[in-house]
GROMACS .gro file of C-alpha atoms in nm:
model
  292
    1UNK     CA    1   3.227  -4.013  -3.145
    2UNK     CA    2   3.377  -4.336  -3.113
    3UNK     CA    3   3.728  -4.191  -2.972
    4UNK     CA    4   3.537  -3.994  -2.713
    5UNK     CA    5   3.373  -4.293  -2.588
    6UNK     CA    6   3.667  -4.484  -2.633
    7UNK     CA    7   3.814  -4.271  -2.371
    8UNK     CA    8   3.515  -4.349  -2.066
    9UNK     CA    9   3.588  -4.595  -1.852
   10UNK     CA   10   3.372  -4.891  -1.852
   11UNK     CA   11   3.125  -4.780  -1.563
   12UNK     CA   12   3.101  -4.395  -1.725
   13UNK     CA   13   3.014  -4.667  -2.062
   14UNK     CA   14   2.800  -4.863  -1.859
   15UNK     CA   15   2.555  -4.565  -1.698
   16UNK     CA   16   2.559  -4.418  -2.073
   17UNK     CA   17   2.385  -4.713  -2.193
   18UNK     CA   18   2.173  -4.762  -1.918
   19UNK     CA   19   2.056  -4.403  -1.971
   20UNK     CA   20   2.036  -4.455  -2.403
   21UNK     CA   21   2.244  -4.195  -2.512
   22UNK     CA   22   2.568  -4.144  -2.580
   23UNK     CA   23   2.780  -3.842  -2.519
   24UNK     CA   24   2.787  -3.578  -2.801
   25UNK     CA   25   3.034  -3.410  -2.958
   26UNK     CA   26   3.163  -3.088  -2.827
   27UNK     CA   27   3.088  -2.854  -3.135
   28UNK     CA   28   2.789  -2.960  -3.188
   29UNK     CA   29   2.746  -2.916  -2.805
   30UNK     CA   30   2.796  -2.562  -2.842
   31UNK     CA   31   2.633  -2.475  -3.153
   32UNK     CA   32   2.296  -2.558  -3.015
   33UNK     CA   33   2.386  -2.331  -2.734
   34UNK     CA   34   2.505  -2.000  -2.937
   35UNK     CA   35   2.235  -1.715  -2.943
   36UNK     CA   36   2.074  -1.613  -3.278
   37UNK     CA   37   2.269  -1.362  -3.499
   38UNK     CA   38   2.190  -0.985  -3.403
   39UNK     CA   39   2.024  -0.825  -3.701
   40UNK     CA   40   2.225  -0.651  -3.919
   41UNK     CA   41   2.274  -0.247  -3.843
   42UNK     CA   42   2.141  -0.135  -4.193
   43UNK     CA   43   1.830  -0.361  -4.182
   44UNK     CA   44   1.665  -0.067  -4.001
   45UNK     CA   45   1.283  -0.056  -4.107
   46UNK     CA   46   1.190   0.242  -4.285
   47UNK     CA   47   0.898   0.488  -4.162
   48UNK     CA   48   0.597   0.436  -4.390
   49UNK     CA   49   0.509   0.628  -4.642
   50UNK     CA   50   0.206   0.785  -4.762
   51UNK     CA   51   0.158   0.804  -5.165
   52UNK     CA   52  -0.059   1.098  -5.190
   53UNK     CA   53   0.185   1.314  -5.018
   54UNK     CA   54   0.477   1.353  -5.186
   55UNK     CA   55   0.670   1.072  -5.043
   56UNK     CA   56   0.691   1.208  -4.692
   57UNK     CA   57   0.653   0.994  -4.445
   58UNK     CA   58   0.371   0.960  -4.197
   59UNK     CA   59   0.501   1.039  -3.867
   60UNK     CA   60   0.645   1.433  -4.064
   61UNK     CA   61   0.249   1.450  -4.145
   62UNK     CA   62   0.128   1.458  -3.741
   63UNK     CA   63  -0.058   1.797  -3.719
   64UNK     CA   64   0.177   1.835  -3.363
   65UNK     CA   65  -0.192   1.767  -3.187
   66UNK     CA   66  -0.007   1.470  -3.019
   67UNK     CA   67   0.336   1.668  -2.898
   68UNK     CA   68   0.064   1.869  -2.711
   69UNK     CA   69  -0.103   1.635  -2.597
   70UNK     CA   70   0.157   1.436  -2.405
   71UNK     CA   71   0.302   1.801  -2.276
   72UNK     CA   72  -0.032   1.812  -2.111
   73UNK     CA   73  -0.006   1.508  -1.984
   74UNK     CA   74   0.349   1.523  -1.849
   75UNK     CA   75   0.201   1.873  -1.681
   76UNK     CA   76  -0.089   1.711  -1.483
   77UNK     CA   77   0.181   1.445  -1.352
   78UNK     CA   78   0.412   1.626  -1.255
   79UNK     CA   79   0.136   1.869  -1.059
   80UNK     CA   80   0.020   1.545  -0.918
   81UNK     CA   81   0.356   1.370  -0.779
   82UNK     CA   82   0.445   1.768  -0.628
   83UNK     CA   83   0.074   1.777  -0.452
   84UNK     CA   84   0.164   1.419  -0.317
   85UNK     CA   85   0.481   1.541  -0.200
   86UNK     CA   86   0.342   1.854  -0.016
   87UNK     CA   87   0.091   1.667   0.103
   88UNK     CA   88   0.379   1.420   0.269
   89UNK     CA   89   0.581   1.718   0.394
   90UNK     CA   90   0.317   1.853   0.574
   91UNK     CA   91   0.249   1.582   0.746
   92UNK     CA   92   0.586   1.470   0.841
   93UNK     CA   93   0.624   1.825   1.025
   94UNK     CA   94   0.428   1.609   1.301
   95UNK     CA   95   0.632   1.300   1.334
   96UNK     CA   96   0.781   1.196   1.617
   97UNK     CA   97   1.163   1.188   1.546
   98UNK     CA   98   1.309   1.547   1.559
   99UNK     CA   99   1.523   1.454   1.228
  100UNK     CA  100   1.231   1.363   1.022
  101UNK     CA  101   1.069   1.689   1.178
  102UNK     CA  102   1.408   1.878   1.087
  103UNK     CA  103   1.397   1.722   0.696
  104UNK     CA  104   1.013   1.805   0.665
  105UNK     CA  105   1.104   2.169   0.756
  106UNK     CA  106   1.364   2.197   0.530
  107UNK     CA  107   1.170   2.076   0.237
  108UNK     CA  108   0.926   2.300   0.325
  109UNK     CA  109   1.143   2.584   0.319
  110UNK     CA  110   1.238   2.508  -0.061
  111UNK     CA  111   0.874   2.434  -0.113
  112UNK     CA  112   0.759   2.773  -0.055
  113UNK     CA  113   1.050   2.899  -0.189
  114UNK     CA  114   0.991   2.821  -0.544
  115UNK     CA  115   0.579   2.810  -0.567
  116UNK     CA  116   0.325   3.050  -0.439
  117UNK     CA  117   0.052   2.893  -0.259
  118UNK     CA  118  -0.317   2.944  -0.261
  119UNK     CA  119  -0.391   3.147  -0.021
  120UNK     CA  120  -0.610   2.921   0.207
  121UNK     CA  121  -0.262   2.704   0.161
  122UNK     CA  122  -0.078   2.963   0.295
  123UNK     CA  123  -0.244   2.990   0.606
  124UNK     CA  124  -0.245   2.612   0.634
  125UNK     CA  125   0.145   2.599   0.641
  126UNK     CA  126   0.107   2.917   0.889
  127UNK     CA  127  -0.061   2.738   1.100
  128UNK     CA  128   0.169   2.389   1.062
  129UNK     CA  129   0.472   2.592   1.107
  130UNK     CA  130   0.373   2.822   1.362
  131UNK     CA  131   0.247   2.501   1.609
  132UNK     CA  132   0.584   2.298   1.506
  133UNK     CA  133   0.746   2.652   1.649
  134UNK     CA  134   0.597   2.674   1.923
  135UNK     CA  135   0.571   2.255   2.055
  136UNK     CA  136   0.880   2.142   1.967
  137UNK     CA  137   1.090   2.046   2.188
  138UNK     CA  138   1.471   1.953   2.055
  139UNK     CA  139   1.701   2.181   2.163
  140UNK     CA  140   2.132   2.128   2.162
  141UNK     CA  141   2.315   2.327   2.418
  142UNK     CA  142   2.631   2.175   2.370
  143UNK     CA  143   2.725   2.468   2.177
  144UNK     CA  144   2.855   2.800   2.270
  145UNK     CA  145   2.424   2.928   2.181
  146UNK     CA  146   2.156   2.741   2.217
  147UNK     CA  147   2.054   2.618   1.881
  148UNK     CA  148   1.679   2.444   1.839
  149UNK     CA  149   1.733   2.307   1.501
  150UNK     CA  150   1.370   2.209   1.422
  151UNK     CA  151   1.233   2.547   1.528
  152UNK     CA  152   1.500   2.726   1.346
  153UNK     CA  153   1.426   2.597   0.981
  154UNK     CA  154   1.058   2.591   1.084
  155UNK     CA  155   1.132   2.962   1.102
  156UNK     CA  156   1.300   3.018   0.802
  157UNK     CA  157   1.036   2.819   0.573
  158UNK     CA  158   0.804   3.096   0.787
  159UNK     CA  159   1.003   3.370   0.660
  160UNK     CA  160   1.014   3.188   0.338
  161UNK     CA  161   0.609   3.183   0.360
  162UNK     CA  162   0.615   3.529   0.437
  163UNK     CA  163   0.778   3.657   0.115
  164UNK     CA  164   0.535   3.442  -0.107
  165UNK     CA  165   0.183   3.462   0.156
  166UNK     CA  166  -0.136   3.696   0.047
  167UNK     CA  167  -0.021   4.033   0.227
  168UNK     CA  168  -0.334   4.008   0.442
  169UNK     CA  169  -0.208   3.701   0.605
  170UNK     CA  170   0.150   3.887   0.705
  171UNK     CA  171  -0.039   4.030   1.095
  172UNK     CA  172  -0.157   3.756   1.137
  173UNK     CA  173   0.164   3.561   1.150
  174UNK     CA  174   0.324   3.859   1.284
  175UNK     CA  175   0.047   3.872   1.552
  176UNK     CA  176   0.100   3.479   1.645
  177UNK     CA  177   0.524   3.511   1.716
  178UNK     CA  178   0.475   3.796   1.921
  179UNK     CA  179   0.238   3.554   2.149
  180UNK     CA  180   0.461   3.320   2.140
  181UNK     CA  181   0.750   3.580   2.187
  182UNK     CA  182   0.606   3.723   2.504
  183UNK     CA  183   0.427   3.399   2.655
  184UNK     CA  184   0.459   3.369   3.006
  185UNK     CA  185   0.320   3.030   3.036
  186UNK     CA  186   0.486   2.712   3.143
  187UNK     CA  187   0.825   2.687   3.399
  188UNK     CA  188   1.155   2.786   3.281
  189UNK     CA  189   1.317   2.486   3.292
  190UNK     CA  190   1.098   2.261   3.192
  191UNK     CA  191   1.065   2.057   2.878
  192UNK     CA  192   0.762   2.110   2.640
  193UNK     CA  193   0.582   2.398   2.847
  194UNK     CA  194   0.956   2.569   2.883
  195UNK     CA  195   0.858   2.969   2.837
  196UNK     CA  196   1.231   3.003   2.736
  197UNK     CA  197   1.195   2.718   2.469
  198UNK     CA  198   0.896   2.896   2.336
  199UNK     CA  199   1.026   3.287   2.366
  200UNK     CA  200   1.389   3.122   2.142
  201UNK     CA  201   1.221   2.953   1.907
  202UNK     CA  202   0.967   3.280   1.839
  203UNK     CA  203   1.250   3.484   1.807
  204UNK     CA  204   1.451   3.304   1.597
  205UNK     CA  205   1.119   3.262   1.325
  206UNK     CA  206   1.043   3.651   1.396
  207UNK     CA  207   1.402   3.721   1.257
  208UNK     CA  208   1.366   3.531   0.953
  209UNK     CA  209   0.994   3.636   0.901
  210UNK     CA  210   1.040   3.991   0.904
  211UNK     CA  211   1.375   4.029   0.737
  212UNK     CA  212   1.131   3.894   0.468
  213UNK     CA  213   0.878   4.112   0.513
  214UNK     CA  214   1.113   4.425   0.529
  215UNK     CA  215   1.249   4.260   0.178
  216UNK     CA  216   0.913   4.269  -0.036
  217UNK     CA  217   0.803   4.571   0.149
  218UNK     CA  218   1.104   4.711  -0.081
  219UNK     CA  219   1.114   4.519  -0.362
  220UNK     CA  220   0.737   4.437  -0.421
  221UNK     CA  221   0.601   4.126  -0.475
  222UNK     CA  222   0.303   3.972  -0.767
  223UNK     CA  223   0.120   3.849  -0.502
  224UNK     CA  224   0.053   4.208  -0.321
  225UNK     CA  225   0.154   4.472  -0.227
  226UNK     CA  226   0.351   4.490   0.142
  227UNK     CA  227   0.280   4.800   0.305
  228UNK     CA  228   0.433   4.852   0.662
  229UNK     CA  229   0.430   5.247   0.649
  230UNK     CA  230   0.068   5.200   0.791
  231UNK     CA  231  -0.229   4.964   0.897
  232UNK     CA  232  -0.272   4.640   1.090
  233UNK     CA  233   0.068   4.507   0.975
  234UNK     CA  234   0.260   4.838   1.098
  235UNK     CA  235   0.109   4.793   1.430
  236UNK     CA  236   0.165   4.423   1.467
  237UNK     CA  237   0.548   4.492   1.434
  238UNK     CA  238   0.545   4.745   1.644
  239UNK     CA  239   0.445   4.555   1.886
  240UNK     CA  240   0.649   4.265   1.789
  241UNK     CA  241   0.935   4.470   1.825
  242UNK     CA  242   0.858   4.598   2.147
  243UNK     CA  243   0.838   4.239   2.306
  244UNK     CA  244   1.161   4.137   2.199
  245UNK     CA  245   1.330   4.420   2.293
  246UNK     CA  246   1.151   4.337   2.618
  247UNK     CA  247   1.336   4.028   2.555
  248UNK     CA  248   1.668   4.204   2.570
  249UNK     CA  249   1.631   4.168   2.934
  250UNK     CA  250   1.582   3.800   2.983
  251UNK     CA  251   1.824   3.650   3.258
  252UNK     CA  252   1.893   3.412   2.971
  253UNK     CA  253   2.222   3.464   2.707
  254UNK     CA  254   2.055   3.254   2.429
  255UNK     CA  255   1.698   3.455   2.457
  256UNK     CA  256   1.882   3.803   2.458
  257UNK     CA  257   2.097   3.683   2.153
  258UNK     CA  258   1.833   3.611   1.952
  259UNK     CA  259   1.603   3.914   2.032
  260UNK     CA  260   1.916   4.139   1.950
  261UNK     CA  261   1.907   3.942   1.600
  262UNK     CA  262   1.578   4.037   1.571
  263UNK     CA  263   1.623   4.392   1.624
  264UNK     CA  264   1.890   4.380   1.342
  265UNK     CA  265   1.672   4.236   1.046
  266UNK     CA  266   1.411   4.482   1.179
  267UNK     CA  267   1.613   4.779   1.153
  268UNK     CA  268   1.505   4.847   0.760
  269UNK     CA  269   1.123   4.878   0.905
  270UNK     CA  270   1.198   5.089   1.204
  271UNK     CA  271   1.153   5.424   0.960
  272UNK     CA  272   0.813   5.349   0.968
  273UNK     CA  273   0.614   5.570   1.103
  274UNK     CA  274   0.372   5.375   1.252
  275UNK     CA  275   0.603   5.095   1.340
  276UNK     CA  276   0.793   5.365   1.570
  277UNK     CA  277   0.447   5.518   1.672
  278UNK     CA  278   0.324   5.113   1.766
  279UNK     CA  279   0.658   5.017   1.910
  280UNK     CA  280   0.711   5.371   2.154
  281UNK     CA  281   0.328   5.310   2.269
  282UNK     CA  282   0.415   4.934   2.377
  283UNK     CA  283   0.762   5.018   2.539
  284UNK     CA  284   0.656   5.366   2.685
  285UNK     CA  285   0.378   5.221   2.840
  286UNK     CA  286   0.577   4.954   3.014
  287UNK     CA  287   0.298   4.733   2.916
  288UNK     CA  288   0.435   4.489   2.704
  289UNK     CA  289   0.325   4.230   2.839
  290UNK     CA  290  -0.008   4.322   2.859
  291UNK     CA  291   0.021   4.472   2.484
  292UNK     CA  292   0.094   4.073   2.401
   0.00000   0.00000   0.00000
């Protein structure tokens, strides 16, 4: 101690005093730093153990009442934070940026893709993505096509609906696009009233919803049977058929495009009967506008 304060100049000496305490030394410094010694790796407690049974310990003895119990638990949350999320999707197919609109629609589409809904759900995301379909208004024609993004995944988590919805909801939505596909409303080039923006956008969904329909018409479905051999849904794509082949005649490139893709996923439920029955009344009649 004495050769460390031997080497202070007198004022460092002088403000020591003055303060009462005198430098000290550098190990000792550091010791009272150091942390405490970890514990040592075989100083592991051992589980308690119960004398009246053999030495086994307690936590062997659980009946597996608990394991249960926290599955159930984990269950509920997780139903929880995916009801929260729907919930959020749903209402983010509203908002007003066309990206957030765009992500909403996709995480719909894997939504529906991997649960079935109730059914009063199902009509609820009918009606969201139906109404998304049909108002919005973002469309790119910098490209060689038209392409709506928004309304185009909107339409495939439709079709997406489709192959999971009760069948009795399946006319209905079929019913809806071919409004939408022959509405005559609005001016042509206009912005959200556009009757082209509205006639795309339903025939780019109608592709998507009834290549699903045509899918678990074949394949079958748990959640009921698709039958399009006869009944309301036979007519309702008969006549959704007929207005986009009515659509085949539109002045516009981007409309007859997608009306001819329509016609292509529909070809599986043209040997329907009463598809072909529906869809030669509407065209025959040269009434298909007044059919929609």
């Amino acid at each position: 101690a004495a050769d460390a304060e031997s080497r202070l100049s007198a004022r460092e000496r002088n403000r020591l005093r003055r303060l009462g305490k005198k430098p000290a030394p550098i190990a000792i410094r550091l010791a009272a730093t150091l942390p405490a010694a970890p514990a040592a790796a075989d100083a592991v407690a051992a589980p308690p153990v119960s004398s009246d049974a053999g030495g086994v310990p307690v936590a062997a003895q659980s009946d597996g009442g608990g394991a249960e119990g926290a599955e159930e638990a984990a269950t509920r949350l997780l139903c929880d934070a995916l009801r929260d999320v729907t919930m959020e999707v749903r209402n983010r197919l509203f908002a007003d940026q066309w990206e957030h609109r765009h992500g909403a629609a996709a995480a719909a589409r894997v939504l529906l893709l991997d649960e079935c809904p109730h059914p009063q759900e199902s009509e609820d995301w009918a009606a969201r993505l139906l109404s998304l379909i049909a108002l919005d208004r973002f469309v790119d024609y910098s490209g060689a096509r038209a392409v709506a993004p928004v309304a185009a995944v909107a339409g495939q988590a439709l079709g997406a609906l489709c192959s999971v919805a009760p069948a009795t909801l399946l006319p209905e939505v079929v019913c809806r696009l071919r409004l939408l596909v022959a509405w005559q409303g609005g001016d042509r080039h206009g912005g959200g009233g556009s009757r082209l923006r509205v006639c795309h956008a339903a025939l780019v969904a109608a592709q998507w919803s009834i290549a699903a329909i045509c899918v678990r018409a074949d394949t079958g479905n748990h959640t009921g049977e698709v039958d399009i051999s006869s009944g309301q849904l036979a007519a309702e794509l008969g006549l959704l058929l007929a207005a986009c082949t009515h659509a085949l005649s539109d002045s516009d490139g981007d409309a007859v495009a997608a009306a001819a893709d329509v016609l292509r996923a529909a070809y599986p439920s043209v040997r329907s009967p009463s598809v072909r029955t529906a869809y030669a009344g509407t065209v025959g009649g040269g009434a298909v506008g007044e059919a929609a």
